[in-house]
mmCIF file of N, CA and C in Angstrom:
data_model
loop_
_atom_site.group_PDB
_atom_site.id
_atom_site.type_symbol
_atom_site.label_atom_id
_atom_site.label_comp_id
_atom_site.label_asym_id
_atom_site.label_seq_id
_atom_site.Cartn_x
_atom_site.Cartn_y
_atom_site.Cartn_z
ATOM 1 N N MET A 28 -85.091 124.758 -64.928
ATOM 2 C CA MET A 28 -84.108 125.536 -65.671
ATOM 3 C C MET A 28 -83.958 124.923 -67.054
ATOM 4 N N GLY A 29 -83.970 125.732 -68.094
ATOM 5 C CA GLY A 29 -83.873 125.227 -69.458
ATOM 6 C C GLY A 29 -82.461 125.305 -69.992
ATOM 7 N N GLY A 30 -82.263 124.701 -71.132
ATOM 8 C CA GLY A 30 -80.951 124.749 -71.759
ATOM 9 C C GLY A 30 -81.054 124.365 -73.220
ATOM 10 N N LEU A 31 -79.992 124.527 -73.900
ATOM 11 C CA LEU A 31 -79.909 124.123 -75.301
ATOM 12 C C LEU A 31 -78.790 123.124 -75.455
ATOM 13 N N ASP A 32 -79.018 122.197 -76.337
ATOM 14 C CA ASP A 32 -78.013 121.207 -76.660
ATOM 15 C C ASP A 32 -77.756 121.326 -78.153
ATOM 16 N N GLY A 33 -76.521 121.233 -78.563
ATOM 17 C CA GLY A 33 -76.227 121.331 -79.983
ATOM 18 C C GLY A 33 -74.747 121.237 -80.249
ATOM 19 N N THR A 34 -74.397 121.586 -81.455
ATOM 20 C CA THR A 34 -73.004 121.555 -81.873
ATOM 21 C C THR A 34 -72.642 122.893 -82.513
ATOM 22 N N VAL A 35 -71.366 123.157 -82.568
ATOM 23 C CA VAL A 35 -70.864 124.349 -83.248
ATOM 24 C C VAL A 35 -70.106 123.886 -84.482
ATOM 25 N N GLU A 36 -70.475 124.470 -85.616
ATOM 26 C CA GLU A 36 -69.783 124.180 -86.869
ATOM 27 C C GLU A 36 -68.897 125.377 -87.201
ATOM 28 N N LEU A 37 -67.643 125.111 -87.530
ATOM 29 C CA LEU A 37 -66.692 126.162 -87.888
ATOM 30 C C LEU A 37 -66.428 126.134 -89.385
ATOM 31 N N SER A 38 -66.498 127.298 -90.005
ATOM 32 C CA SER A 38 -66.177 127.400 -91.425
ATOM 33 C C SER A 38 -64.661 127.349 -91.577
ATOM 34 N N PRO A 39 -64.192 127.216 -92.810
ATOM 35 C CA PRO A 39 -62.763 127.416 -93.037
ATOM 36 C C PRO A 39 -62.394 128.866 -92.696
ATOM 37 N N VAL A 40 -61.127 129.117 -92.523
ATOM 38 C CA VAL A 40 -60.632 130.478 -92.293
ATOM 39 C C VAL A 40 -60.697 131.241 -93.614
ATOM 40 N N ALA A 41 -61.053 132.522 -93.534
ATOM 41 C CA ALA A 41 -61.108 133.366 -94.730
ATOM 42 C C ALA A 41 -59.740 133.395 -95.404
ATOM 43 N N GLN A 42 -59.738 133.140 -96.711
ATOM 44 C CA GLN A 42 -58.489 133.079 -97.474
ATOM 45 C C GLN A 42 -58.317 134.222 -98.476
ATOM 46 N N ALA A 43 -59.435 134.791 -98.935
ATOM 47 C CA ALA A 43 -59.391 135.853 -99.951
ATOM 48 C C ALA A 43 -60.588 136.768 -99.746
ATOM 49 N N PRO A 44 -60.442 138.046 -100.067
ATOM 50 C CA PRO A 44 -61.530 138.995 -99.850
ATOM 51 C C PRO A 44 -62.838 138.638 -100.557
ATOM 52 N N ASP A 45 -62.769 137.813 -101.603
ATOM 53 C CA ASP A 45 -63.987 137.472 -102.343
ATOM 54 C C ASP A 45 -64.422 136.026 -102.142
ATOM 55 N N ASP A 46 -63.923 135.365 -101.074
ATOM 56 C CA ASP A 46 -64.324 133.972 -100.880
ATOM 57 C C ASP A 46 -65.656 133.855 -100.132
ATOM 58 N N GLU A 47 -66.186 132.658 -100.077
ATOM 59 C CA GLU A 47 -67.496 132.400 -99.480
ATOM 60 C C GLU A 47 -67.537 132.753 -97.996
ATOM 61 N N VAL A 48 -66.447 132.504 -97.290
ATOM 62 C CA VAL A 48 -66.414 132.809 -95.855
ATOM 63 C C VAL A 48 -66.554 134.315 -95.634
ATOM 64 N N VAL A 49 -65.833 135.111 -96.396
ATOM 65 C CA VAL A 49 -65.930 136.565 -96.260
ATOM 66 C C VAL A 49 -67.328 137.039 -96.655
ATOM 67 N N ASP A 50 -67.916 136.421 -97.675
ATOM 68 C CA ASP A 50 -69.295 136.772 -98.034
ATOM 69 C C ASP A 50 -70.232 136.531 -96.854
ATOM 70 N N ARG A 51 -70.045 135.429 -96.139
ATOM 71 C CA ARG A 51 -70.883 135.146 -94.965
ATOM 72 C C ARG A 51 -70.631 136.153 -93.844
ATOM 73 N N LEU A 52 -69.381 136.565 -93.659
ATOM 74 C CA LEU A 52 -69.065 137.571 -92.644
ATOM 75 C C LEU A 52 -69.685 138.922 -92.992
ATOM 76 N N VAL A 53 -69.698 139.267 -94.276
ATOM 77 C CA VAL A 53 -70.350 140.503 -94.720
ATOM 78 C C VAL A 53 -71.843 140.427 -94.415
ATOM 79 N N GLU A 54 -72.463 139.298 -94.733
ATOM 80 C CA GLU A 54 -73.891 139.126 -94.467
ATOM 81 C C GLU A 54 -74.183 139.265 -92.974
ATOM 82 N N TYR A 55 -73.367 138.648 -92.147
ATOM 83 C CA TYR A 55 -73.524 138.734 -90.693
ATOM 84 C C TYR A 55 -73.402 140.192 -90.223
ATOM 85 N N TYR A 56 -72.402 140.901 -90.723
ATOM 86 C CA TYR A 56 -72.205 142.307 -90.355
ATOM 87 C C TYR A 56 -73.424 143.138 -90.754
ATOM 88 N N ARG A 57 -73.892 142.932 -91.977
ATOM 89 C CA ARG A 57 -75.034 143.721 -92.469
ATOM 90 C C ARG A 57 -76.278 143.529 -91.611
ATOM 91 N N ARG A 58 -76.519 142.297 -91.168
ATOM 92 C CA ARG A 58 -77.704 142.035 -90.341
ATOM 93 C C ARG A 58 -77.655 142.789 -89.023
ATOM 94 N N GLY A 59 -76.478 142.927 -88.450
ATOM 95 C CA GLY A 59 -76.362 143.584 -87.156
ATOM 96 C C GLY A 59 -76.061 145.064 -87.209
ATOM 97 N N ASN A 60 -75.384 145.503 -88.276
ATOM 98 C CA ASN A 60 -74.889 146.877 -88.303
ATOM 99 C C ASN A 60 -75.232 147.671 -89.554
ATOM 100 N N GLY A 61 -75.856 147.055 -90.522
ATOM 101 C CA GLY A 61 -76.151 147.768 -91.762
ATOM 102 C C GLY A 61 -74.936 147.826 -92.674
ATOM 103 N N GLU A 62 -74.833 148.893 -93.412
ATOM 104 C CA GLU A 62 -73.748 149.019 -94.389
ATOM 105 C C GLU A 62 -72.457 149.506 -93.732
ATOM 106 N N HIS A 63 -71.351 148.989 -94.225
ATOM 107 C CA HIS A 63 -70.016 149.390 -93.766
ATOM 108 C C HIS A 63 -69.532 150.539 -94.646
ATOM 109 N N GLU A 64 -68.732 151.417 -94.101
ATOM 110 C CA GLU A 64 -68.257 152.564 -94.895
ATOM 111 C C GLU A 64 -67.217 152.184 -95.941
ATOM 112 N N ASP A 65 -66.547 151.033 -95.773
ATOM 113 C CA ASP A 65 -65.509 150.614 -96.726
ATOM 114 C C ASP A 65 -65.480 149.088 -96.784
ATOM 115 N N TRP A 66 -66.304 148.527 -97.668
ATOM 116 C CA TRP A 66 -66.391 147.068 -97.752
ATOM 117 C C TRP A 66 -65.078 146.424 -98.184
ATOM 118 N N ALA A 67 -64.322 147.058 -99.044
ATOM 119 C CA ALA A 67 -63.043 146.476 -99.477
ATOM 120 C C ALA A 67 -62.105 146.328 -98.279
ATOM 121 N N ALA A 68 -62.027 147.348 -97.431
ATOM 122 C CA ALA A 68 -61.176 147.280 -96.239
ATOM 123 C C ALA A 68 -61.707 146.237 -95.256
ATOM 124 N N PHE A 69 -63.025 146.180 -95.086
ATOM 125 C CA PHE A 69 -63.630 145.182 -94.205
ATOM 126 C C PHE A 69 -63.259 143.781 -94.669
ATOM 127 N N ARG A 70 -63.458 143.524 -95.973
ATOM 128 C CA ARG A 70 -63.160 142.199 -96.523
ATOM 129 C C ARG A 70 -61.685 141.835 -96.334
ATOM 130 N N GLN A 71 -60.793 142.782 -96.593
ATOM 131 C CA GLN A 71 -59.367 142.492 -96.435
ATOM 132 C C GLN A 71 -59.019 142.228 -94.978
ATOM 133 N N SER A 72 -59.634 142.969 -94.066
ATOM 134 C CA SER A 72 -59.336 142.760 -92.646
ATOM 135 C C SER A 72 -59.822 141.392 -92.175
ATOM 136 N N MET A 73 -60.903 140.871 -92.755
ATOM 137 C CA MET A 73 -61.382 139.527 -92.392
ATOM 138 C C MET A 73 -60.342 138.478 -92.779
ATOM 139 N N VAL A 74 -59.696 138.692 -93.914
ATOM 140 C CA VAL A 74 -58.630 137.778 -94.360
ATOM 141 C C VAL A 74 -57.387 137.958 -93.490
ATOM 142 N N ASP A 75 -56.972 139.197 -93.284
ATOM 143 C CA ASP A 75 -55.771 139.478 -92.489
ATOM 144 C C ASP A 75 -55.893 138.945 -91.061
ATOM 145 N N ASP A 76 -57.120 139.037 -90.497
ATOM 146 C CA ASP A 76 -57.359 138.567 -89.127
ATOM 147 C C ASP A 76 -57.645 137.070 -89.052
ATOM 148 N N ARG A 77 -57.683 136.415 -90.219
ATOM 149 C CA ARG A 77 -57.962 134.970 -90.296
ATOM 150 C C ARG A 77 -59.301 134.627 -89.634
ATOM 151 N N ARG A 78 -60.317 135.412 -89.943
ATOM 152 C CA ARG A 78 -61.647 135.210 -89.370
ATOM 153 C C ARG A 78 -62.318 133.980 -89.963
ATOM 154 N N LEU A 79 -63.285 133.472 -89.227
ATOM 155 C CA LEU A 79 -64.110 132.366 -89.681
ATOM 156 C C LEU A 79 -65.514 132.573 -89.141
ATOM 157 N N VAL A 80 -66.423 131.693 -89.520
ATOM 158 C CA VAL A 80 -67.802 131.769 -89.045
ATOM 159 C C VAL A 80 -68.065 130.563 -88.162
ATOM 160 N N ALA A 81 -68.558 130.809 -86.948
ATOM 161 C CA ALA A 81 -68.976 129.740 -86.038
ATOM 162 C C ALA A 81 -70.501 129.740 -86.021
ATOM 163 N N THR A 82 -71.091 128.590 -86.326
ATOM 164 C CA THR A 82 -72.540 128.468 -86.380
ATOM 165 C C THR A 82 -72.998 127.443 -85.356
ATOM 166 N N PHE A 83 -73.885 127.870 -84.454
ATOM 167 C CA PHE A 83 -74.457 126.957 -83.468
ATOM 168 C C PHE A 83 -75.674 126.281 -84.077
ATOM 169 N N VAL A 84 -75.663 124.955 -84.055
ATOM 170 C CA VAL A 84 -76.784 124.170 -84.562
ATOM 171 C C VAL A 84 -77.440 123.496 -83.367
ATOM 172 N N ALA A 85 -78.649 123.963 -83.023
ATOM 173 C CA ALA A 85 -79.342 123.461 -81.838
ATOM 174 C C ALA A 85 -80.043 122.147 -82.116
ATOM 175 N N ASN A 86 -79.954 121.263 -81.138
ATOM 176 C CA ASN A 86 -80.797 120.076 -81.116
ATOM 177 C C ASN A 86 -82.071 120.507 -80.409
ATOM 178 N N LEU A 87 -82.821 119.609 -79.888
ATOM 179 C CA LEU A 87 -84.042 119.967 -79.166
ATOM 180 C C LEU A 87 -83.715 120.637 -77.846
ATOM 181 N N GLY A 88 -84.468 121.673 -77.496
ATOM 182 C CA GLY A 88 -84.341 122.278 -76.167
ATOM 183 C C GLY A 88 -84.808 121.271 -75.137
ATOM 184 N N HIS A 89 -84.301 121.351 -73.929
ATOM 185 C CA HIS A 89 -84.719 120.430 -72.874
ATOM 186 C C HIS A 89 -84.769 121.157 -71.541
ATOM 187 N N ARG A 90 -85.466 120.575 -70.605
ATOM 188 C CA ARG A 90 -85.587 121.157 -69.270
ATOM 189 C C ARG A 90 -84.918 120.225 -68.280
ATOM 190 N N HIS A 91 -84.192 120.833 -67.361
ATOM 191 C CA HIS A 91 -83.598 120.074 -66.274
ATOM 192 C C HIS A 91 -84.585 120.070 -65.116
ATOM 193 N N PRO A 92 -84.698 118.969 -64.387
ATOM 194 C CA PRO A 92 -85.589 118.970 -63.229
ATOM 195 C C PRO A 92 -85.124 119.983 -62.192
ATOM 196 N N PRO A 93 -86.075 120.582 -61.442
ATOM 197 C CA PRO A 93 -85.697 121.576 -60.429
ATOM 198 C C PRO A 93 -84.870 120.980 -59.311
#
């Protein structure tokens, strides 16, 4: 059975519609869903919801003995 080992890095909480965290959330949304119908509303909701970005950083994969 395989597994992953790593850490999760958390960004700061979104503070303003034009901050770096919201830019990363927009990029993440675009990769999965394409264009949003109202980017201004999306950006504001990321701030209102106090969203952040969690990034998993993998170390080497490993196998557990059977």
